[in-house]
Coordinates of C-alpha atoms in Angstrom, one line a residue:
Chain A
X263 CA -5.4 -4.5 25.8
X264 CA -8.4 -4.3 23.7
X265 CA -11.2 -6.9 22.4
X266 CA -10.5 -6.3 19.0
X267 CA -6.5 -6.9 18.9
X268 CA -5.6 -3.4 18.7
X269 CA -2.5 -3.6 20.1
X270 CA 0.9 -5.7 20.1
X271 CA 2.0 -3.9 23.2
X272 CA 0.1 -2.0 25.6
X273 CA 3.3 -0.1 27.6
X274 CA 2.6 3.6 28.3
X275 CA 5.9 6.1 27.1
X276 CA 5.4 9.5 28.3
X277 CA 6.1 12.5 26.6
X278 CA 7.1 16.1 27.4
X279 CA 5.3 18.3 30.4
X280 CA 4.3 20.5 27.1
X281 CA 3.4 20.7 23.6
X282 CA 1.2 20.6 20.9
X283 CA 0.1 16.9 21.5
X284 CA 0.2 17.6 25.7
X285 CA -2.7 15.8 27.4
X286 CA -3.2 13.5 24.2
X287 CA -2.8 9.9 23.5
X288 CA -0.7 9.0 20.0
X289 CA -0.6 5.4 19.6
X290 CA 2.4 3.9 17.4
X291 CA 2.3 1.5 14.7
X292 CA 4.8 -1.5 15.5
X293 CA 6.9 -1.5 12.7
X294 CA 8.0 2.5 14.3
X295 CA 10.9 1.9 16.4
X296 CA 10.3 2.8 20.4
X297 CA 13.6 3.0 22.8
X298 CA 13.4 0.4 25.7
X299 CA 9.7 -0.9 24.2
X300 CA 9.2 -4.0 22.0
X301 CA 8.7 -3.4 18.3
X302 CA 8.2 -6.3 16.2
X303 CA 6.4 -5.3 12.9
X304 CA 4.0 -8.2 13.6
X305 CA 6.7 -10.3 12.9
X306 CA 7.7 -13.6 15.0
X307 CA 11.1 -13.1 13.7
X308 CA 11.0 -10.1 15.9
X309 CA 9.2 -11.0 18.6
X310 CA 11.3 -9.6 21.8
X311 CA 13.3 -7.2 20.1
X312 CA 13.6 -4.5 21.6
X313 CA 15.1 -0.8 20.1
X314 CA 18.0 0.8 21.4
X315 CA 17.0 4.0 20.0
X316 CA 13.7 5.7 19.0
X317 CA 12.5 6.4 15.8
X318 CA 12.8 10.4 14.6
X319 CA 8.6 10.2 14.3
X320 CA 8.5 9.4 17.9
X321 CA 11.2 11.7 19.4
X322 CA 9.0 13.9 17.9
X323 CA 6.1 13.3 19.6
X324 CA 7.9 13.0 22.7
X325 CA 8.8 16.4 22.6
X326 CA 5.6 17.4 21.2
X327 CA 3.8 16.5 24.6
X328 CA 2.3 13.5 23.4
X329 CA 1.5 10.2 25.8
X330 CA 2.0 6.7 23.3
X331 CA -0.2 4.3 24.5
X332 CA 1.3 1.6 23.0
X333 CA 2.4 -0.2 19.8
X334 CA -0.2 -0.7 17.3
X335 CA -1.2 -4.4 15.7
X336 CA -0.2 -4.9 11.8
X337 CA 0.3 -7.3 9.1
X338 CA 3.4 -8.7 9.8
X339 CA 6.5 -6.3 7.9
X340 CA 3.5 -4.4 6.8
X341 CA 2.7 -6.8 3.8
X342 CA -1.4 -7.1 3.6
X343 CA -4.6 -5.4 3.0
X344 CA -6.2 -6.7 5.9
X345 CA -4.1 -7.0 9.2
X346 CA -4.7 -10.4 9.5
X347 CA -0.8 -11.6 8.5
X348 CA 0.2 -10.6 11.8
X349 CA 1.6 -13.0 13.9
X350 CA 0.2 -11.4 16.8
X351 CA -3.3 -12.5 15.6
X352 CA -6.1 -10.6 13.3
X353 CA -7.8 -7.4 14.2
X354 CA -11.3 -6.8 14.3
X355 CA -12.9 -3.7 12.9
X356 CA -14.3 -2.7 16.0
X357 CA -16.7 -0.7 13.4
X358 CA -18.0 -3.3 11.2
X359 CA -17.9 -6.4 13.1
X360 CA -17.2 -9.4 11.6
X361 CA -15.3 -7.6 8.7
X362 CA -11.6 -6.5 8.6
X363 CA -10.2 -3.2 10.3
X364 CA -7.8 -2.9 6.3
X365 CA -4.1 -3.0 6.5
X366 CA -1.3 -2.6 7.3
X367 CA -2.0 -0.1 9.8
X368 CA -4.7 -2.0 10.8
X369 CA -4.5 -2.0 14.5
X370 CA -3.5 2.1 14.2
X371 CA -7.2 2.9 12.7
X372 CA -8.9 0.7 14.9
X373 CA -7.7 2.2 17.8
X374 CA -8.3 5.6 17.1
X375 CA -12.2 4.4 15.7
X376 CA -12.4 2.9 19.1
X377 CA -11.5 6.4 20.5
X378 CA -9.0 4.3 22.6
X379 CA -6.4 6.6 21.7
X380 CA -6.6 9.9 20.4
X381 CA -4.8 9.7 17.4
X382 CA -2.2 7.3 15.6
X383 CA 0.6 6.2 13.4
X384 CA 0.6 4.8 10.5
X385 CA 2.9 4.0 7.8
X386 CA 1.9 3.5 4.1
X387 CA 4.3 1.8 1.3
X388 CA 1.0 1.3 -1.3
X389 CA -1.9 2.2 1.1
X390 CA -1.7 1.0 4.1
X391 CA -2.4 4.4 6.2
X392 CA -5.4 4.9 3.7
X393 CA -7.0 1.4 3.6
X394 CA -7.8 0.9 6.8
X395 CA -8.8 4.7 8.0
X396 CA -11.7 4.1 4.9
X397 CA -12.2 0.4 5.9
X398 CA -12.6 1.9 9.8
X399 CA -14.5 5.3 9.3
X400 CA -11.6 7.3 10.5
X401 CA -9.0 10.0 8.5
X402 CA -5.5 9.0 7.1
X403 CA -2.7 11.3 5.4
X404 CA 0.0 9.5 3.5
X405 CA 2.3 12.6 3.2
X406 CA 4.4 13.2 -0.1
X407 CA 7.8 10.9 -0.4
X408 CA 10.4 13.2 1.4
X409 CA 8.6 15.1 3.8
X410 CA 8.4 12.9 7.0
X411 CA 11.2 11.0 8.3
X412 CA 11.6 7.7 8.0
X413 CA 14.5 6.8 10.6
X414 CA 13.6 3.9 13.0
X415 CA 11.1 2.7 10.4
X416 CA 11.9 -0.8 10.0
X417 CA 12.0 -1.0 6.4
X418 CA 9.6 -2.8 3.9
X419 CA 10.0 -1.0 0.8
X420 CA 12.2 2.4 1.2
X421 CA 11.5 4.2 -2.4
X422 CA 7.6 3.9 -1.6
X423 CA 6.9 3.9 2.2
X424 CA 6.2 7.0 4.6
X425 CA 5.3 7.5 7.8
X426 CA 2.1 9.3 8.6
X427 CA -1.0 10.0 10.7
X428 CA -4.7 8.6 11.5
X429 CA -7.2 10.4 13.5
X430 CA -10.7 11.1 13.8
X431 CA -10.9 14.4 11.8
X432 CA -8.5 16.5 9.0
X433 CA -7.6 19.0 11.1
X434 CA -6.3 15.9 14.1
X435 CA -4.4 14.4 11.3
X436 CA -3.2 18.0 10.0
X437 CA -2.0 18.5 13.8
X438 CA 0.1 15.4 13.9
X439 CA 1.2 15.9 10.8
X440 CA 2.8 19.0 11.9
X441 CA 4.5 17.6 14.4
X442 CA 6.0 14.9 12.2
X443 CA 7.1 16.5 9.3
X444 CA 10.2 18.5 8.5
X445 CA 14.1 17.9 7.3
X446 CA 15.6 14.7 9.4
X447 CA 19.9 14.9 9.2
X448 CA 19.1 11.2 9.6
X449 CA 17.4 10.5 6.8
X450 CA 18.6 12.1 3.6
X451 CA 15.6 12.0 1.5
X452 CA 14.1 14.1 3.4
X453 CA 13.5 17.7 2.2
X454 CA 12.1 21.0 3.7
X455 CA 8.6 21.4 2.0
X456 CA 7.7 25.0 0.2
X457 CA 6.0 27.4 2.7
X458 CA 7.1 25.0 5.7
X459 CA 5.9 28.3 7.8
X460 CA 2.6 27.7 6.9
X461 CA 0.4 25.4 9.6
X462 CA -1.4 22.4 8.0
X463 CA -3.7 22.9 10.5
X464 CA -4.6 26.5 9.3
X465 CA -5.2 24.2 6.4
X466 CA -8.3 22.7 7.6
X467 CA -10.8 25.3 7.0
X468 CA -13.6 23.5 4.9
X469 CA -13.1 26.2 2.1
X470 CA -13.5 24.6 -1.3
X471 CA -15.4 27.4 -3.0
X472 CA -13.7 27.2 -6.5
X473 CA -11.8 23.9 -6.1
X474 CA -11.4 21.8 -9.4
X475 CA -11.3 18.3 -8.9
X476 CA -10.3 15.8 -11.6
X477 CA -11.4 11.9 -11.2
X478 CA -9.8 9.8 -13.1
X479 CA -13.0 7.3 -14.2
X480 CA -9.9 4.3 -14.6
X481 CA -10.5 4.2 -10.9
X482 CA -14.0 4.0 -10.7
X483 CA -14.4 1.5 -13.3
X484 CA -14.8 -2.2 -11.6
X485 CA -15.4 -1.1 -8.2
X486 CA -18.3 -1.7 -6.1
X487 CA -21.7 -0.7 -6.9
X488 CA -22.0 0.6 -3.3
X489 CA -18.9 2.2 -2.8
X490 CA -19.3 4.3 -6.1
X491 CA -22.8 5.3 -5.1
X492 CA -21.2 6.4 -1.8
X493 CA -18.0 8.0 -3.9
X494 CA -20.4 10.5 -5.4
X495 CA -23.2 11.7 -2.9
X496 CA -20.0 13.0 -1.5
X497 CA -19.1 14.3 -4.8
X498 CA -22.1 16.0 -4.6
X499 CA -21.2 17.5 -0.9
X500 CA -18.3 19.5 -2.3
X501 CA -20.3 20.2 -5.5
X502 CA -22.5 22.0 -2.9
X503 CA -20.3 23.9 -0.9
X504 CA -18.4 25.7 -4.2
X505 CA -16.1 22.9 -5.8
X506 CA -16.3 21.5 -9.4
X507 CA -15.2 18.3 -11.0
X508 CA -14.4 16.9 -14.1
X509 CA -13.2 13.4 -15.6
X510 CA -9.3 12.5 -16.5
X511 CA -7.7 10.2 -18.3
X512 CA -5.1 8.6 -15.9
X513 CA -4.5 5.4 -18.8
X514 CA -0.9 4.1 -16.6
X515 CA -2.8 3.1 -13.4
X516 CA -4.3 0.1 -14.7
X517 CA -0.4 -1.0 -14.1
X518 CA 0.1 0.4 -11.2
X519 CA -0.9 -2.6 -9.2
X520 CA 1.6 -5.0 -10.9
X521 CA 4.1 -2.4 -10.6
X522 CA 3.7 -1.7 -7.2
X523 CA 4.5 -5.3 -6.6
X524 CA 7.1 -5.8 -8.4
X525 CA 9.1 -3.1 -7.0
X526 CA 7.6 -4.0 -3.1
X527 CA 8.3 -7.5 -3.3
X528 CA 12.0 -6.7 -5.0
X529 CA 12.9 -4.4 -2.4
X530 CA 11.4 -6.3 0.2
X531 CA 13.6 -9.0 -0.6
X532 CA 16.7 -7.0 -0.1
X533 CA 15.4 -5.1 3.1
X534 CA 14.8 -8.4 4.6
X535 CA 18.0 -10.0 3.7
X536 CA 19.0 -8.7 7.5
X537 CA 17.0 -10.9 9.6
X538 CA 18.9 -13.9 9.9
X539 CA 18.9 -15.0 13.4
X540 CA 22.6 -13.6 14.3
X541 CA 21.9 -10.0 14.2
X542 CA 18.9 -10.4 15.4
X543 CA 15.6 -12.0 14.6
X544 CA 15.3 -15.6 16.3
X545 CA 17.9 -17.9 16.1
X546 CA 17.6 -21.1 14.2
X547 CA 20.6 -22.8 16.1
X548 CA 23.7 -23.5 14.9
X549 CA 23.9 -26.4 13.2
X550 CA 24.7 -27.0 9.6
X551 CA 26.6 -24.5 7.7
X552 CA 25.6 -20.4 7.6
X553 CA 23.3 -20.9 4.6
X554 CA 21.5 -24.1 5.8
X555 CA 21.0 -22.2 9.4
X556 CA 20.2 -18.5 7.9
X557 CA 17.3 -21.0 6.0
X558 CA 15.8 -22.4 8.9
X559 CA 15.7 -19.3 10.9
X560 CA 13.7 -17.3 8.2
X561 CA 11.7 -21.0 7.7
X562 CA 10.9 -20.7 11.3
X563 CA 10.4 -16.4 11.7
X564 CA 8.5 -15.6 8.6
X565 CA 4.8 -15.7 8.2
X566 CA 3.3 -17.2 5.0
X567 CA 2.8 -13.7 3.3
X568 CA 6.4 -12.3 3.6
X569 CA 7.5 -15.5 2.5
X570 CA 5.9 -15.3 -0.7
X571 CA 7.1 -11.8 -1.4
X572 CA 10.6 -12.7 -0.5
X573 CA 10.6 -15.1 -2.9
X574 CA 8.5 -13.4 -5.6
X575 CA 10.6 -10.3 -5.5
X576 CA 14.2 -12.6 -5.6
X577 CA 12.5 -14.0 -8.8
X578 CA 11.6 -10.7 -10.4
X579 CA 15.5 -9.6 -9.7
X580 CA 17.0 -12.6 -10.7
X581 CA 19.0 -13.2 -14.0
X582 CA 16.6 -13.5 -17.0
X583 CA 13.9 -12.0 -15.5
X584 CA 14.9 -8.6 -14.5
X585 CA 14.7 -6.9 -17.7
X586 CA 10.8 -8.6 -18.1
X587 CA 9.2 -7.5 -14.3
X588 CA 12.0 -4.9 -12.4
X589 CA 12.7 -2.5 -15.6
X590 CA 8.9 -2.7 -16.9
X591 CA 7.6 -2.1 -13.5
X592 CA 10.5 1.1 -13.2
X593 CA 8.7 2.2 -16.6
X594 CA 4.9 1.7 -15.3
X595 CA 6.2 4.0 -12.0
X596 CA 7.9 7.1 -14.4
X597 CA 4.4 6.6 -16.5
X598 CA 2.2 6.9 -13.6
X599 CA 4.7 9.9 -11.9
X600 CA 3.7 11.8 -15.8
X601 CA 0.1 10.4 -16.1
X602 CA -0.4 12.5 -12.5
X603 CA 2.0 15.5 -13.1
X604 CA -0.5 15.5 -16.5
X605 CA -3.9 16.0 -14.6
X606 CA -2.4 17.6 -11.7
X607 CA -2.2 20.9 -14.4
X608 CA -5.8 21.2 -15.2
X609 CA -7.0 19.9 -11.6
X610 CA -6.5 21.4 -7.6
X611 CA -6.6 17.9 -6.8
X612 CA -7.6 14.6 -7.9
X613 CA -10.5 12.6 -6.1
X614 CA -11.7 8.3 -6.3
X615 CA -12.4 6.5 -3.6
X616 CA -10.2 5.2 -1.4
X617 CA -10.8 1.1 -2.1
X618 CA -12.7 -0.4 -4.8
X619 CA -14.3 -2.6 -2.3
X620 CA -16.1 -2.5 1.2
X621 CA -14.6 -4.0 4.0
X622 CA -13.9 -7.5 3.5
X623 CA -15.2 -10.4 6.0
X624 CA -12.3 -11.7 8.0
X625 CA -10.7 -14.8 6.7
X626 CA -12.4 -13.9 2.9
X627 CA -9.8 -12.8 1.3
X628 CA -6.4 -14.8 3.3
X629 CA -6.5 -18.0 0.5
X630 CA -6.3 -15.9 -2.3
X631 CA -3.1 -13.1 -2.4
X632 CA -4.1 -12.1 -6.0
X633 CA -7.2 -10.5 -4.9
X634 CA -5.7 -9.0 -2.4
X635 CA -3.3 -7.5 -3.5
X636 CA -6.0 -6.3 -6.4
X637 CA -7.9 -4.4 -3.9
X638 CA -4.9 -1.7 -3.1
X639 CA -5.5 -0.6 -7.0
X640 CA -6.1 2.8 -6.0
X641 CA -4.4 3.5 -3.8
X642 CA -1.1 2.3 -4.6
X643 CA -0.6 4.7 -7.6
X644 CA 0.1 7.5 -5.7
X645 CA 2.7 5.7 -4.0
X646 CA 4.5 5.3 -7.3
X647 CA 4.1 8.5 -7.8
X648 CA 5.7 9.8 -4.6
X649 CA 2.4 11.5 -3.8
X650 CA 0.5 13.1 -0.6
X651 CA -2.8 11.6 -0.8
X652 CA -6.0 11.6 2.2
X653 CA -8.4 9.5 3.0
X654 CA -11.9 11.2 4.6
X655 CA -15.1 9.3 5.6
X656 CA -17.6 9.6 2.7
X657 CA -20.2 8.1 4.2
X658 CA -21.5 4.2 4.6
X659 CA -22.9 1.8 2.0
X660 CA -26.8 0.1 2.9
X661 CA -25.3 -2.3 5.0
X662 CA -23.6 0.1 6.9
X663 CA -20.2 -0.3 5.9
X664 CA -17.9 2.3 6.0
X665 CA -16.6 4.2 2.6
X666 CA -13.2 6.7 2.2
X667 CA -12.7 9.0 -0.4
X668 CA -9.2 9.5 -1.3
X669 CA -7.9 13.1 -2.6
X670 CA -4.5 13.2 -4.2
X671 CA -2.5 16.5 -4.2
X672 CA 0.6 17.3 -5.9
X673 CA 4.5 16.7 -4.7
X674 CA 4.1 18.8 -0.9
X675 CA 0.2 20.0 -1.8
X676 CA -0.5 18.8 1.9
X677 CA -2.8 22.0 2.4
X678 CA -4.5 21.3 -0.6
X679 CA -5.9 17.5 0.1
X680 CA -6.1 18.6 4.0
X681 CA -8.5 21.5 2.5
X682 CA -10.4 19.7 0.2
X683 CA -10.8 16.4 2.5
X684 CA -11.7 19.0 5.7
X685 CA -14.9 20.3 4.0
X686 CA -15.8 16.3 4.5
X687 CA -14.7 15.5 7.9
Chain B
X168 CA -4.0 -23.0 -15.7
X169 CA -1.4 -20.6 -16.1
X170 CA 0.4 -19.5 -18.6
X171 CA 3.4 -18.7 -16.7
X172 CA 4.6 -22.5 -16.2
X173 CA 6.3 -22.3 -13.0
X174 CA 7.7 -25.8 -11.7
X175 CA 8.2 -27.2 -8.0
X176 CA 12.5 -26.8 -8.7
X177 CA 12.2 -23.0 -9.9
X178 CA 10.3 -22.0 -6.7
X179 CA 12.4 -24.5 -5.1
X180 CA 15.8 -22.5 -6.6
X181 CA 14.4 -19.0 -5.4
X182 CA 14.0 -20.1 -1.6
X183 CA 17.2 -21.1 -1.6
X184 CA 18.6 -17.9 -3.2
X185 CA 16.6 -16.1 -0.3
X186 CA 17.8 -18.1 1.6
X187 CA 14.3 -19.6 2.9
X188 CA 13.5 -23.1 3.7
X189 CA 10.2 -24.0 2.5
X190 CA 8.3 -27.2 3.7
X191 CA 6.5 -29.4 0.8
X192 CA 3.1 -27.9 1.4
X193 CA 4.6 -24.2 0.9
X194 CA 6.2 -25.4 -1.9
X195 CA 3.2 -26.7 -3.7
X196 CA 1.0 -23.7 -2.8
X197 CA 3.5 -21.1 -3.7
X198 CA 4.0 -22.9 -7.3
X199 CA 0.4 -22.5 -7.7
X200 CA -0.1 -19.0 -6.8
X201 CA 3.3 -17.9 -8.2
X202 CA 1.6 -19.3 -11.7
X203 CA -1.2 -17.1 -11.3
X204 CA 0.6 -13.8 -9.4
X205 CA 3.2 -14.0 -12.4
X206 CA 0.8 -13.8 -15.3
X207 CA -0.9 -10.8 -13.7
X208 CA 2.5 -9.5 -14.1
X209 CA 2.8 -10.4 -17.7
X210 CA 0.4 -7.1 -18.0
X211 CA 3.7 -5.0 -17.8
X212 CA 4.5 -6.1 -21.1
X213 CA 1.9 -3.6 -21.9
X214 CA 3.6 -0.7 -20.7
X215 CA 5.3 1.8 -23.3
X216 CA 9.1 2.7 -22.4
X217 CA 9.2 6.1 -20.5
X218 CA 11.9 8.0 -20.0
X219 CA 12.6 8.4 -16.2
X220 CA 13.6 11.5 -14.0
X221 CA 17.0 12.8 -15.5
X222 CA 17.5 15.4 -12.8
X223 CA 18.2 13.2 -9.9
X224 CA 21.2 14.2 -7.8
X225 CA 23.3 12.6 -4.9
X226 CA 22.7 14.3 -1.2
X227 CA 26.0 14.2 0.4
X228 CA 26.8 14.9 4.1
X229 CA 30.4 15.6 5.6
X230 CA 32.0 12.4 6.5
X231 CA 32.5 12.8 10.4
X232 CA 33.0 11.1 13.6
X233 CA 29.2 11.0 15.1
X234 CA 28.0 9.8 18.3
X235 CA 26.7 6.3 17.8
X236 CA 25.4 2.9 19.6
X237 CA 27.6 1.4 21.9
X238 CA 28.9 -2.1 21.2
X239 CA 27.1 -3.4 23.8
X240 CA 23.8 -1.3 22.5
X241 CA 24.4 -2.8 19.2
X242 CA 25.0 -6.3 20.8
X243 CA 21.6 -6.2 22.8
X244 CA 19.6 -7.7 20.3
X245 CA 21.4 -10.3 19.0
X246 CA 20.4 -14.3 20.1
X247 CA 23.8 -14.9 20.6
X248 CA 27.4 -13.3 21.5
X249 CA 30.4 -13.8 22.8
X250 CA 33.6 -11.8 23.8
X251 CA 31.8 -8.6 22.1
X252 CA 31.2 -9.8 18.9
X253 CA 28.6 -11.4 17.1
X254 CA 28.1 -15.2 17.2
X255 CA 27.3 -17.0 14.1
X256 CA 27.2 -20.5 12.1
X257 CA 29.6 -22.2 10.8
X258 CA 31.3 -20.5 7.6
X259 CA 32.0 -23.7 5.5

């Protein structure tokens, strides 16, 4: 294992003779679903479970050539900033000691930072591939809603989460990427993406002579001094090597936040409906009747942070208060789809960075979920809007704490952010 | 304080809709936060009425006969069964 929690499961799966990904190392983030290997989603509920199938993603990489070291630490069901929910214990950014590796795919950048596997999956439902590859100094794609397929994903939040990859630099991440993406018969929301001849590694070239970047200045406003300081030295990079920028208006993300979750937490609620100790998950017992028994199970399985979305999302779906949080939040989402589709038409891409905030000290920010769930206020947007979105390494504030800078693309513009984020990292 | 008065029985009334058992700790901690989470919320009172995607359509496959887990594949996680089936509470 490793000395900063990186893994749930340390259990070597071996891939083809050949491939793309032959003679390298893909670790898995444990809420991907591995045949014949424990997958918990950093859940206790789960804890022993073990697939009878393997997810699509890893198939994939299977046949790609690719060795999976393991099964990456998490918050538990993916639900935190900061993979410290997990029941399997908190990671350490091995990067920033003392401070937290981001979440959920915590475990996945930290690994891959550590160089203790090549590469890594993620999956991100309002940031949590692109938190922690800024919070750990590493590169993360969330890929645009459709393209990768989310079968044997155990779900947290189906209309905003995707699969995707973390690696140490854009043209790593573009070649796992091209492994994972592409039309799944088992999941119908996926889609074939325009041009799906083209390579996303090809993408990678650094070339950003006459790239227009918009920033919408909503997302700079309130973050850290540092991190904005950081934001636009590398800015002034691309500046230098050809691209220009100018300032949007993007007024629906300062809802995006609440938005996101409200519609998390309400499908969360449903998603986990299933784990009731009879299907699976662990058993309360039997006694009393099936609701008294289903109660004590989840009681006993949940960790205090899926609890309180449970709950919070049954409330913002129950009678008298749907109209008020689920069909407001539904609005804030088709606002924030326009708001992008808006300054996607005067700009290549869109650039902010990746979190308001440095990497928080462990155990900071655990009492307090509002502030929290504050923090994922840019990144969490793009989710709404079914978005591709990267996260590159822009440097490291005074205190040497890492920084990402986030580029947004439009729907299946995966060449454009790998492009733009390449001439970074 | 919050604006949002949430009481001990409401949170009380969702755990048992979701079917979650709370201790009395949980309960007065989420009754707190859920005060405070919820009036962050309020802020989507803000947001205009939009009109949402009209053009969405239903993907459809061919309803047929597919390989698919065995029973005992499907069984294999399951704390407890009997006779092939699944084994449960009581229903009462």
């Amino acid at each position: 294992m490793t000395d900063y929690n990186g893994y749930i499961t340390a259990e070597t799966i071996d891939g083809a003779d050949d491939g793309p990904l032959a003679g390298r190392t893909v670790a898995v983030k444990d809420n991907i679903s591995t045949e014949g290997v424990q997958t918990t989603a950093g859940s206790a509920m789960l804890e022993g479970y073990v697939p009878p199938y393997d997810a699509t993603v890893v198939e994939r990489l299977k046949a790609a050539g690719a060795t999976i070291p393991g099964k990456t630490n998490m918050d538990e069901f993916g639900m935190g900033t900061t993979t410290e929910t997990s029941a399997y214990g908190a990671v350490e950014n091995p990067v920033a000691e003392g401070h937290v590796p981001g979440g959920s795919s915590g475990g996945s950048a930290a690994v891959v930072a550590a160089g203790d596997a090549d590469m890594a999956l993620g999956s991100d439902t309002g940031g949590s591939i692109r938190c922690p590859a800024a919070f750990c100094g590493v590169v993360g794609i969330k890929p645009t809603y459709g393209l990768v397929s989310r079968y044997g994903l155990i779900a947290y939040a189906n209309s905003l989460e995707q699969i995707g990859p973390i690696a140490p630099s854009v043209e790593e991440a573009a070649q796992l990427l091209e492994v994972l993406a592409g039309p799944d018969e088992n999941d119908a929301t996926t889609r074939e993406a325009p041009d799906a001849d083209d390579s996303y590694a090809d993408a990678a070239d650094g070339d950003v002579d006459g790239l227009s970047i918009g920033v919408p200045t909503e997302l700079l406003d309130g973050a850290d001094e540092a991190v904005v300081e950081t934001f636009w030295d590398a800015m002034a990079d691309l500046e230098a090597q050809g691209a220009s920028y100018h300032e949007v208006d993007l007024p629906s993300v300062e809802h995006a936040v609440e938005a996101y979750y409200v519609i998390a937490m309400s499908e969360a609620s449903s998603n986990l409906a299933r784990f009731d100790g009879v299907r699976y998950g662990q058993s309360g017992g039997y006694e009393g009747n099936w609701n008294e028994s289903f109660a004590d199970a989840r009681e006993e399985g949940f960790g205090e942070e899926v609890k309180r979305r449970v709950l919070l999302g049954t409330y913002a779906l129950s009678a008298g208060y749907h109209d008020k949080y689920y069909k407001k939040a539904q609005d804030a989402r088709a606002w924030v789809k326009q708001d992008f589709d808006e300054a996607l038409e005067d700009a290549d891409v869109l650039a902010s960075p990746t979190m308001p905030v440095p990497p928080m000290k462990r155990g900071e920010s655990l009492d307090d979920p509002l502030t929290m769930y504050l923090a994922d206020a840019n990144t969490t947007p793009v989710n709404l809007a079914n978005l591709p979105a990267i996260s590159v390494p822009a440097g490291e504030t005074d205190d040497g704490l890492p920084v990402g800078l986030q580029i947004v693309g439009p729907a299946f513009g995966e060449r454009e952010i790998i492009r733009a984020g390449s001439a970074l990292a | 304080m919050s604006d949002t008065a949430v009481d001990p029985d409401e949170v009380r009334h969702v755990a048992d809709l979701a079917r979650v058992d709370l201790d009395d700790e949980e309960l007065t901690r989420f009754t707190e936060q859920f005060g405070d989470i919820l009036d962050a919320f309020e802020a989507l009172d803000e947001v205009p009425e939009t009109d949402r995607e009209s053009e969405l359509a239903n993907v459809m496959r061919p309803d047929e006969v597919r390989e698919s887990l065995s029973q005992e594949e499907a069984l294999q996680n399951a704390p407890e069964s009997e006779e092939g089936q699944f084994k449960g509470p009581k229903v009462s």
